[in-house]
Amino acid sequence: MKYHLITLGCQMNISDSERVSAVLEKMGYQKTDNEEEANILGILACSVRQKPIDKVYNKIARWNRWKNKRNLITFVSGCVLPADKEKFLKTFDFIFPMSELAAFPDMIREYGIVTPAGLKAPQPVMPKNEHIVDLWHIQPKYQSTYEAFVPIQNGCDKFCTFCAVPYTRGREVSRPSGEILEEVRHLVNQGYKSITLLGQNVNSYGLDKNGEEITFAELLRLIGEYGKQSGQEFWVYFTSPHPQDMTREVIEVVASYNCLAKQIHLPMQSGDERVLIKMNRRHSMDKYRKIVADIRELIPQATLFTDIIVGFTSESEPEFQNTVAAMHEFKFNMAYIAMYSPRPGAASYRWENEVQQDEKKRRFHELSEVMKIHTREYNQSLLSKTLRILVNGTDRKTGFSTGLTEGKISVRLDRRYDSLNGQIVDVKITGVADFSVSGEKVQTPALPKNERELVREK
Amino acid sequence: MMTDVKQQIKIDESFYKVENIRKLTDNTISLSLPGSRFKYKAGQHISLGIHGNYQSREYSIYSGANDKNLEVLVKEVKDGYFSPKLSHLKPGDLVEVHGPFGKFFIDEKLIPNNKFVFIASGTGIAPFRSMVRTHANLDYTLIHGVRYSNEAYDKHEYAPGRHILCTTGDKNGNYHGRLTGYLNECSFAENTHFYLCGNSNMIFDALEILKEKGFDRDHIHCEVYF
């Protein structure tokens, strides 16, 4: 018996899919990449944009045609809006929130039996998250042997007007810190080198518990202390933080421990105050500027990544130019730039989408060009330096190995080193491109932990 | 037998029965729900849905944190999708409530030694009524911008002189014109904290005025209605 799982969207869905795989494999199902030979077909959906949702509709139409010829079970989970959920109820065999994953084996066993839930009882439309802790108790089947995602928080209370996540994942719920630390320790003991703490608002961790759970800064500190004691070299990242809840203390803690990676992903979304207000981002440019100043002061070697939306509903040219100015000001090492697309379920979906697609494309390209100036300038500064990189794959064009620095700068190596996949090695930077650098592996003796800072990239 | 079946149906605790509806103007109501299951801070908001409908909207809580009932202020938006449905609810109808959400509340430690200026457009007055009803010794001024003076929802509840009504459509308020015009003419004490609630354009314009007057952004708190 085999299962085929399609995972759409963000790292949170990737993390969730590792737990779905664990549940199915515990039941005796084997994973297959060929959907035509699977007995169970599932999708972890993403509602951030329309395209992934269209894919879900296309897939289920195809799978339901196969049902005429063979026995199949289909399911959908992940981020699903209430309106889509209503339609999926008619086309999929199962639809359930991730918080009910632990009950999935029972659902499959009882397949075909109508549950006595009393269909007349009103069912809440908004997802309820209190059982999400059951999901976190499931030991995931990690897809990589050196890179892992650890969910620490689920849901969102922020209600940004461009986003539907509060309606698909429910309100913010924090995972117990003991479980998180246990999973991190387990991963480090297994030799994992890159561990990413995940949450829709990862740095809002603990705030939902009203003082009964430690804060995000305290959680990072405990991980940092463990990293110190372990004697292992590994890098812990977190994504995505919200500027509203970003404290100086978090940055101080990141600065204090070697295992806390010196890379910060801080979504800005827009560099214009009026657009930020319209997006209901709940932070000002002053606040954002203060956080970046703290990062530059306390972790000068840190790389800074961001997310930006161009062409948001009524964004004017001067407002867009404020984002361009912010790109020059903050000199991001990477910006994930998206052209605004209205998403059903988000508040902005009800507003007129005034910026034409061609104009959005122009803004996208203009901003990308500005980003390129600064990424190249930074990459140039790495030339001739020897950096620690995590080897993580091969370049499709050259077939040579690739890797990431601690700051998540892409590195292309001078040859293929299959045996080094998943290892952290020293690489001397010999070439520079807009969004990556190239280099050659060098032999250097292992450094004592307290000297590792010397080989960081700045 | 029918009674037995009904007893088996467990109503999810997210659902509330509408208890009362107060009509405040031709197109604005205060929707009152049982409040006993709900703990919140004055200024926070909830997500409100209607049983049988797949949409929900966010509404600031209109009642005080210690009030018996949970109230929200609903203005029917012409050609809107959701607010007309809310406006047509009757006592006994089921609504779905999630929350409370948000950080738009007053730090109680600030109350004894500070002044508070609440700036609201239209139904953006909702969180401020909640704050005034919750915090007894608040030294506050509420600047409320509306089109007509009959939109001064529950004005009689505010102490004399503390509620400044700015009207653009008639001259029956305290100030004829936009609230930003009034704001431009005002001066405020240094120890003032500002709370702004309403549409994004009003909030942006008011923010700019306050920043020009020299107030730190940390003293200006915003809640955008969308």
XYZ file of C-alpha atoms in Angstrom:
684
model
C 0.000 0.000 0.000
C 1.394 3.350 -1.024
C 0.703 7.011 -0.452
C 1.484 10.092 -2.490
C 1.632 13.486 -0.824
C 1.692 16.883 -2.521
C 2.969 19.734 -0.349
C 2.224 23.273 -1.500
C 3.365 26.561 0.012
C 5.578 27.429 2.914
C 8.023 25.704 5.249
C 5.235 25.183 7.778
C 3.466 22.921 5.292
C 6.752 21.099 4.628
C 7.111 20.562 8.361
C 3.489 19.398 8.641
C 3.997 17.001 5.709
C 6.822 15.304 7.616
C 4.317 14.502 10.342
C 1.691 13.289 7.842
C 4.313 10.956 6.350
C 5.185 9.665 9.813
C 1.531 8.857 10.553
C 0.957 7.090 7.223
C 4.184 5.121 7.391
C 3.384 4.014 10.916
C 0.201 2.565 9.449
C 2.270 0.613 6.935
C 1.937 2.836 3.892
C 5.011 3.516 1.772
C 5.734 6.837 0.130
C 5.708 7.025 -3.653
C 6.504 9.883 -5.998
C 4.238 8.318 -8.616
C 0.666 9.318 -7.886
C -0.648 6.703 -10.318
C 0.461 3.833 -8.087
C -0.717 5.333 -4.784
C -3.669 4.100 -2.726
C -3.835 7.258 -0.644
C -3.486 10.626 -2.330
C -3.169 13.731 -0.198
C -2.499 17.439 -0.523
C -1.260 19.949 2.015
C -2.865 23.033 0.536
C -1.739 26.647 0.585
C -4.177 29.561 0.458
C -1.683 32.394 0.245
C -2.161 32.721 -3.499
C -4.760 31.502 -5.973
C -2.397 29.318 -8.027
C -1.820 26.588 -5.411
C -5.556 26.399 -4.722
C -6.214 25.994 -8.466
C -3.740 23.118 -8.386
C -5.749 21.412 -5.633
C -8.912 21.652 -7.753
C -7.085 20.267 -10.815
C -5.602 17.375 -8.870
C -8.803 16.261 -7.197
C -10.692 16.369 -10.496
C -8.063 14.045 -11.966
C -7.975 11.747 -8.920
C -11.743 11.467 -8.825
C -11.693 10.293 -12.457
C -9.317 7.486 -11.386
C -11.784 6.461 -8.723
C -13.925 4.851 -11.441
C -11.120 2.360 -12.076
C -9.587 1.665 -8.656
C -9.981 2.159 -4.946
C -8.472 5.367 -3.721
C -8.602 7.511 -0.616
C -8.087 11.242 -1.062
C -7.534 13.899 1.574
C -6.678 17.559 1.877
C -5.274 19.468 4.849
C -3.015 22.468 5.448
C -4.184 26.031 4.835
C -7.744 25.908 3.508
C -10.180 28.829 3.516
C -13.726 28.185 4.748
C -15.206 28.729 1.265
C -12.781 26.242 -0.321
C -13.336 23.848 2.561
C -17.036 23.705 1.711
C -16.199 22.712 -1.877
C -13.494 20.237 -0.861
C -15.956 18.478 1.445
C -17.780 17.362 -1.697
C -14.729 16.285 -3.672
C -12.216 14.828 -1.189
C -12.851 11.824 1.034
C -11.324 13.620 3.995
C -10.647 17.167 4.911
C -9.190 17.872 8.313
C -7.096 20.537 10.036
C -3.546 19.547 10.961
C -4.593 19.715 14.596
C -6.586 16.492 13.962
C -3.785 14.591 12.256
C -3.411 12.246 15.227
C -6.949 11.003 14.515
C -6.231 10.387 10.813
C -5.558 6.622 11.190
C -8.967 6.246 12.843
C -10.579 8.232 10.053
C -9.052 5.912 7.471
C -10.093 2.804 9.413
C -13.614 4.088 9.722
C -13.689 5.161 6.096
C -17.172 4.762 4.746
C -18.842 4.992 8.120
C -20.810 8.146 8.720
C -19.768 9.606 12.031
C -22.514 10.252 14.578
C -21.418 13.839 14.961
C -24.952 14.979 14.339
C -24.568 16.925 11.129
C -27.228 19.334 12.306
C -24.994 20.724 15.036
C -23.417 23.968 13.846
C -19.756 23.594 13.033
C -17.393 26.535 13.494
C -16.108 28.045 10.277
C -12.915 29.453 11.711
C -10.292 26.816 12.501
C -9.866 26.022 16.178
C -6.339 25.446 17.202
C -6.433 24.049 20.713
C -5.706 20.488 19.515
C -2.661 21.525 17.498
C -0.556 20.182 20.395
C -1.564 16.662 19.287
C 0.091 17.313 15.922
C 3.313 18.297 17.642
C 3.384 15.030 19.582
C 3.805 13.131 16.325
C 7.431 12.306 15.632
C 8.027 13.585 12.061
C 9.742 11.701 9.273
C 12.343 14.315 8.324
C 12.938 14.688 4.606
C 16.621 15.584 5.035
C 19.378 14.121 7.163
C 21.009 17.455 7.932
C 18.325 20.162 7.642
C 15.097 20.176 9.666
C 12.140 22.400 10.464
C 10.779 22.507 14.001
C 7.305 24.039 14.428
C 7.137 26.127 17.597
C 3.982 28.135 16.997
C 0.937 27.894 14.786
C -1.694 30.357 13.658
C -1.865 34.115 13.429
C -3.627 36.868 15.377
C -2.261 39.761 13.328
C -4.891 40.121 10.561
C -2.719 41.755 7.907
C -5.210 42.850 5.274
C -3.456 41.038 2.397
C -3.353 37.667 4.124
C -5.877 34.927 4.891
C -3.790 32.894 7.344
C -5.882 33.788 10.456
C -8.850 32.246 8.624
C -7.013 29.083 7.548
C -4.790 28.264 10.505
C -6.674 29.881 13.366
C -5.301 31.874 16.237
C -1.764 31.812 17.610
C -0.901 28.774 19.723
C 2.585 28.110 21.124
C 4.100 24.651 21.429
C 5.356 23.700 24.889
C 9.002 24.764 25.205
C 10.015 21.391 26.671
C 8.931 19.624 23.490
C 10.754 22.104 21.295
C 13.991 21.729 23.226
C 13.621 17.958 23.127
C 13.187 17.973 19.350
C 16.162 20.303 18.889
C 18.351 18.095 21.106
C 17.237 15.006 19.208
C 18.096 16.622 15.873
C 21.518 17.786 17.065
C 22.278 14.310 18.403
C 21.338 12.927 14.992
C 23.889 15.246 13.402
C 21.539 17.862 11.937
C 23.360 21.050 10.968
C 20.571 23.453 10.061
C 17.488 23.700 12.244
C 14.758 26.243 11.546
C 12.221 27.174 14.205
C 8.929 27.757 12.429
C 5.854 29.807 13.132
C 3.543 32.165 11.270
C 4.675 34.744 13.842
C 7.590 32.875 15.310
C 8.661 35.628 17.717
C 5.154 35.941 19.154
C 6.034 32.608 20.765
C 4.656 32.283 24.288
C 2.533 35.423 24.218
C -0.693 33.412 23.908
C 0.060 31.687 27.234
C -0.194 34.866 29.329
C 2.988 34.309 31.301
C 2.662 30.541 31.651
C 5.260 29.848 28.971
C 8.724 31.284 28.417
C 9.244 34.046 25.864
C 10.822 33.622 22.446
C 14.046 35.237 23.703
C 14.163 32.794 26.616
C 13.545 29.864 24.291
C 16.431 30.975 22.070
C 18.634 31.374 25.136
C 17.927 27.787 26.236
C 18.739 26.518 22.750
C 21.901 28.635 22.774
C 22.964 27.183 26.123
C 22.354 23.679 24.836
C 24.401 24.477 21.729
C 27.268 25.612 23.955
C 27.197 22.435 26.015
C 26.751 20.061 23.088
C 30.136 20.772 21.503
C 28.444 20.358 18.119
C 28.512 22.839 15.283
C 24.988 23.590 14.044
C 22.972 26.639 13.033
C 19.517 27.485 14.346
C 17.332 29.853 12.299
C 13.823 31.170 12.886
C 11.141 32.317 10.476
C 9.037 34.393 10.135
C 9.173 36.999 12.867
C 6.772 39.945 12.945
C 8.385 43.362 13.565
C 5.653 44.191 16.101
C 6.937 41.563 18.531
C 10.658 41.813 17.757
C 12.567 42.842 20.877
C 16.127 43.957 21.450
C 16.435 41.028 23.856
C 15.899 38.549 20.996
C 18.707 40.187 19.034
C 20.964 40.224 22.100
C 20.424 36.492 22.583
C 21.128 35.720 18.917
C 24.342 37.726 19.253
C 25.392 35.767 22.349
C 25.426 32.185 21.096
C 27.372 30.612 18.241
C 24.656 28.127 17.366
C 22.057 30.857 16.785
C 22.585 31.692 13.138
C 23.529 35.239 12.292
C 20.797 35.602 9.720
C 17.575 37.480 10.377
C 14.521 37.317 8.175
C 12.440 40.396 8.991
C 9.427 40.947 6.698
C 8.992 44.634 5.865
C 6.237 44.308 3.193
C 6.405 48.019 2.314
C 8.657 50.992 3.018
C 5.743 53.425 3.087
C 3.847 54.384 6.244
C 0.468 54.778 4.573
C 0.749 51.406 2.825
C 1.823 49.759 6.095
C -1.273 51.181 7.785
C -3.476 49.966 4.937
C -1.864 46.539 5.228
C -2.648 46.649 8.979
C 0.954 45.674 9.643
C 0.903 47.170 13.152
C 4.457 48.457 12.884
C 5.820 51.733 11.617
C 8.941 52.369 9.582
C 10.422 53.923 12.730
C 9.941 50.635 14.553
C 11.401 48.664 11.646
C 14.360 51.061 11.464
C 14.986 50.660 15.205
C 15.061 46.857 14.912
C 17.502 46.974 12.001
C 19.681 49.436 13.947
C 19.710 46.986 16.877
C 20.684 44.139 14.545
C 23.497 46.175 12.953
C 24.757 47.237 16.390
C 24.604 43.881 18.161
C 25.221 41.450 15.269
C 27.165 43.437 12.663
C 27.972 40.285 10.712
C 24.300 39.265 10.373
C 22.680 39.017 6.974
C 19.227 40.548 6.648
C 16.419 39.070 4.551
C 12.932 40.441 4.013
C 9.570 40.048 2.255
C 8.083 42.855 0.175
C 4.789 43.222 -1.674
C 4.693 45.643 -4.608
C 1.495 47.044 -6.120
C -0.665 46.606 -3.022
C -4.222 47.822 -3.860
C -3.821 51.618 -4.183
C -0.019 51.872 -3.776
C 0.998 55.101 -5.559
C 4.306 55.717 -7.306
C 5.635 57.934 -4.462
C 4.624 55.238 -1.980
C 6.430 52.620 -4.042
C 9.471 54.896 -4.192
C 9.531 54.876 -0.382
C 9.988 51.097 -0.615
C 12.798 51.617 -3.117
C 14.391 54.066 -0.666
C 14.014 51.510 2.137
C 15.732 48.900 -0.038
C 18.688 51.283 -0.399
C 18.599 52.122 3.303
C 18.560 48.576 4.673
C 20.679 46.921 1.966
C 18.936 43.569 2.302
C 20.908 40.448 1.467
C 17.754 38.960 0.019
C 14.236 40.266 -0.506
C 11.445 37.948 -1.518
C 9.472 40.377 -3.660
C 5.892 39.515 -4.575
C 3.528 41.304 -6.917
C 0.321 41.816 -4.953
C -2.447 39.413 -5.864
C -5.787 39.563 -4.033
C -6.523 36.428 -2.074
C -10.111 35.394 -1.337
C -10.658 35.511 2.397
C -8.206 38.362 2.985
C -9.696 41.778 3.749
C -7.958 43.415 0.774
C -9.777 41.027 -1.576
C -12.823 43.249 -1.094
C -10.932 46.364 -2.205
C -10.357 47.582 -5.689
C -7.077 46.258 -7.060
C -6.043 49.570 -8.578
C -2.480 48.892 -9.664
C -2.388 47.322 -13.128
C -0.447 44.089 -13.645
C 2.029 45.741 -16.036
C 2.766 48.384 -13.427
C 3.253 45.733 -10.753
C 5.739 43.984 -13.058
C 7.594 47.247 -13.617
C 7.823 47.869 -9.867
C 8.908 44.281 -9.295
C 11.741 44.646 -11.806
C 12.791 48.067 -10.543
C 12.977 46.829 -6.967
C 14.782 43.643 -8.001
C 17.408 45.745 -9.763
C 17.926 47.843 -6.634
C 18.231 44.698 -4.519
C 20.822 43.367 -6.945
C 23.072 46.404 -6.400
C 23.227 45.688 -2.685
C 23.443 41.898 -2.795
C 26.324 42.142 -5.253
C 28.076 44.756 -3.147
C 27.787 42.527 -0.077
C 28.887 39.436 -1.993
C 31.886 41.390 -3.287
C 32.909 41.992 0.321
C 33.174 38.219 0.794
C 35.805 37.798 -1.918
C 38.977 36.042 -0.700
C 37.418 35.280 2.667
C 37.211 31.762 3.995
C 33.691 30.921 5.162
C 32.009 27.982 6.821
C 29.341 26.589 4.492
C 26.825 23.796 4.769
C 27.057 21.676 1.612
C 23.491 20.981 0.567
C 23.222 19.805 -3.034
C 24.417 20.161 -6.587
C 24.119 22.919 -9.142
C 21.776 21.888 -11.960
C 23.904 23.503 -14.660
C 27.419 22.504 -13.643
C 26.713 19.444 -11.547
C 29.107 20.859 -8.922
C 28.278 21.009 -5.215
C 26.432 23.941 -3.673
C 26.002 25.199 -0.158
C 24.838 27.975 2.113
C 26.829 30.157 4.465
C 25.556 30.658 7.986
C 24.041 33.892 6.634
C 22.282 31.857 3.895
C 24.340 33.250 1.039
C 24.381 30.683 -1.794
C 27.789 29.271 -2.617
C 28.719 27.361 -5.779
C 31.722 25.084 -5.357
C 34.438 24.319 -7.873
C 33.687 20.607 -8.134
C 31.303 17.940 -6.919
C 31.798 16.668 -3.368
C 29.017 14.130 -2.828
C 30.616 12.865 0.350
C 30.372 16.324 1.935
C 26.606 16.720 1.606
C 25.234 17.754 4.959
C 28.640 18.783 6.335
C 29.919 22.198 7.293
C 33.234 22.884 5.551
C 35.569 25.795 4.890
C 35.365 27.426 1.500
C 37.508 30.239 0.123
C 35.414 32.659 -1.918
C 36.892 33.182 -5.381
C 34.020 34.578 -7.435
C 30.994 36.813 -7.059
C 27.591 36.995 -8.754
C 24.458 39.035 -8.026
C 22.795 36.505 -5.750
C 25.536 34.017 -4.990
C 29.271 33.545 -4.626
C 31.590 30.793 -5.802
C 34.543 29.236 -4.071
C 36.789 26.312 -3.490
C 36.974 24.016 -0.533
C 40.034 24.532 1.606
C 41.549 22.319 4.251
C 41.589 24.028 7.593
C 42.023 22.462 10.975
C 38.875 22.364 13.069
C 38.746 25.485 15.166
C 37.913 25.678 18.818
C 34.329 26.796 19.285
C 35.199 30.212 20.665
C 37.265 31.027 17.576
C 34.593 30.202 15.030
C 33.430 33.795 15.013
C 36.686 34.699 13.281
C 35.728 32.890 10.116
C 32.244 34.304 9.881
C 31.653 36.434 6.878
C 32.343 39.902 8.255
C -37.338 11.055 20.908
C -36.752 14.407 19.276
C -35.748 15.830 22.643
C -33.128 13.099 23.084
C -31.632 13.821 19.694
C -31.396 17.497 20.498
C -29.619 16.781 23.760
C -26.935 14.852 21.882
C -26.107 17.802 19.700
C -23.243 19.638 21.314
C -23.105 23.271 20.318
C -19.504 24.339 19.893
C -18.464 26.930 22.454
C -17.514 29.337 19.673
C -21.201 29.960 19.066
C -23.180 32.608 20.910
C -26.862 33.401 20.790
C -27.643 37.019 20.010
C -29.206 38.344 23.191
C -30.186 41.873 22.312
C -30.003 44.374 19.489
C -29.974 48.115 20.157
C -30.689 50.331 17.192
C -28.464 53.417 17.471
C -29.174 55.028 14.090
C -31.011 53.992 10.924
C -28.059 51.870 9.863
C -26.095 51.193 13.045
C -26.781 48.653 15.778
C -25.150 47.402 18.917
C -25.216 43.615 18.899
C -25.227 42.148 22.378
C -24.025 38.614 23.171
C -23.690 36.747 26.469
C -20.307 37.725 27.853
C -19.681 35.206 30.579
C -17.451 32.917 28.475
C -15.305 35.741 27.288
C -12.399 37.508 29.006
C -10.874 40.418 27.140
C -9.044 43.689 27.573
C -10.780 46.922 26.636
C -9.724 47.809 23.093
C -9.346 44.274 21.755
C -11.326 42.873 18.846
C -13.077 39.651 17.923
C -13.704 37.739 14.742
C -17.421 37.460 14.135
C -19.184 34.989 11.850
C -22.815 34.102 11.202
C -23.920 30.496 11.483
C -24.334 29.058 8.006
C -22.124 31.646 6.348
C -18.509 31.043 5.354
C -17.211 34.518 5.936
C -16.256 36.354 9.070
C -15.206 39.902 9.910
C -13.276 41.584 12.692
C -15.098 43.890 15.104
C -13.755 45.867 18.042
C -15.511 45.104 21.280
C -17.925 47.900 22.223
C -18.657 46.836 25.798
C -16.474 47.291 28.875
C -14.285 44.421 30.032
C -16.405 44.005 33.169
C -19.806 44.377 31.518
C -22.253 41.497 31.676
C -22.622 41.315 27.923
C -20.235 41.385 25.000
C -21.246 44.091 22.533
C -20.078 45.032 19.065
C -20.985 48.084 17.046
C -22.155 47.285 13.515
C -22.779 49.829 10.789
C -24.524 48.466 7.731
C -22.338 49.175 4.715
C -24.433 49.942 1.665
C -23.873 47.179 -0.911
C -21.674 45.376 1.608
C -21.782 41.601 1.968
C -21.475 40.939 5.654
C -22.742 43.909 7.637
C -26.273 43.793 6.102
C -26.493 40.157 7.229
C -25.413 41.114 10.751
C -27.891 43.971 10.759
C -30.730 41.583 10.048
C -29.973 39.204 12.908
C -32.614 38.680 15.553
C -32.317 37.730 19.227
C -31.718 33.989 19.431
C -29.758 33.764 16.162
C -26.356 32.088 16.365
C -23.106 33.908 15.700
C -19.591 32.492 15.799
C -17.056 34.378 17.899
C -13.282 33.936 18.040
C -10.799 35.978 19.984
C -10.087 38.233 21.673
C -7.293 39.525 19.463
C -4.936 42.474 19.371
C -2.783 44.690 21.520
C -4.805 47.875 21.179
C -5.316 48.335 24.890
C -4.084 50.650 27.594
C -1.162 49.761 29.811
C -2.845 50.187 33.198
C 0.402 51.385 34.773
C 0.154 54.534 32.610
C -3.308 55.536 33.783
C -2.479 57.449 37.016
C 0.070 59.869 35.530
C -0.901 60.308 31.915
C -3.549 61.831 29.682
C -5.230 59.907 26.912
C -6.575 61.237 23.655
C -8.819 58.893 21.712
C -9.289 59.719 18.048
C -12.037 57.849 16.212
C -13.796 58.021 12.890
C -17.307 56.557 12.692
C -17.658 53.173 14.395
C -13.980 53.444 15.322
C -15.370 54.783 18.598
C -16.066 51.190 19.693
C -12.783 50.363 21.483
C -12.838 53.743 23.252
C -16.275 53.182 24.730
C -14.892 49.867 25.985
C -11.869 51.628 27.528
C -13.952 54.366 29.150
C -16.372 51.823 30.627
C -13.497 49.675 31.902
C -11.046 52.156 33.398
C -12.762 54.330 35.988
C -10.127 57.038 36.492
C -9.092 57.677 32.947
C -8.104 61.274 32.128
C -9.274 61.180 28.550
C -10.584 63.239 25.642
C -12.451 61.511 22.851
C -12.361 63.192 19.441
C -14.996 61.586 17.282
C -15.343 62.353 13.581
C -18.658 61.551 11.878
C -20.759 62.912 9.053
C -23.946 63.677 11.045
C -24.385 64.360 14.737
C -26.820 61.463 15.204
C -23.810 59.150 14.720
C -22.439 60.154 18.123
C -23.173 56.687 19.422
C -24.104 56.624 23.133
C -22.697 60.133 23.595
C -24.555 60.565 26.889
C -22.253 57.972 28.489
C -19.177 60.210 28.272
C -18.471 62.832 30.917
C -19.268 66.437 29.885
C -16.445 68.019 27.919
C -14.665 64.776 27.258
C -16.445 63.881 24.001
C -15.660 66.226 21.095
C -17.913 65.559 18.138
C -16.608 66.685 14.751
C -19.282 66.669 12.053
C -18.924 67.377 8.356
C -22.587 66.983 7.285
C -24.306 69.239 9.844
C -23.384 71.842 12.428
C -24.766 70.107 15.487
C -21.446 68.808 16.786
C -18.761 70.563 18.800
C -16.707 71.250 15.698
C -17.856 71.597 12.094
C -15.338 69.925 9.823
C -13.059 66.929 9.700
C -11.539 65.687 12.928
C -8.090 66.240 11.436
C -8.986 69.940 11.156
C -9.843 69.977 14.856
C -6.689 68.060 15.672
C -4.587 70.642 13.855
C -5.991 73.352 16.115
C -5.390 71.468 19.361
C -2.444 71.433 21.688
C -1.787 68.537 24.010
C 0.183 67.989 27.167
C 3.536 66.221 26.849
C 2.374 63.228 28.873
C -0.398 62.385 26.407
C -0.871 58.964 24.854
C -2.859 58.862 21.629
C -5.082 56.043 20.467
C -6.362 56.179 16.899
C -9.087 53.962 15.487
C -10.907 54.075 12.165
C -10.189 54.003 8.462
C -6.588 53.958 7.275
C -6.657 57.405 5.620
C -7.826 59.122 8.801
C -5.211 57.262 10.831
C -2.401 58.215 8.472
C -3.438 61.897 8.386
C -3.862 62.069 12.172
C -0.487 60.360 12.662
C 1.224 62.943 10.489
C -0.380 65.793 12.436
C 0.655 64.318 15.772
C 4.203 63.669 14.580
C 4.398 67.271 13.355
C 3.301 68.363 16.808
C 6.353 66.536 18.113
C 4.810 63.443 19.634
C 6.845 60.269 19.618
C 5.480 57.392 17.530
C 5.738 55.185 20.630
C 2.995 57.278 22.208
C 0.660 56.850 19.235
C -1.275 53.589 19.015
C -3.318 52.666 15.961
C -6.131 50.254 15.170
C -7.086 50.184 11.517
C -10.612 49.405 10.378
C -10.828 47.613 7.065
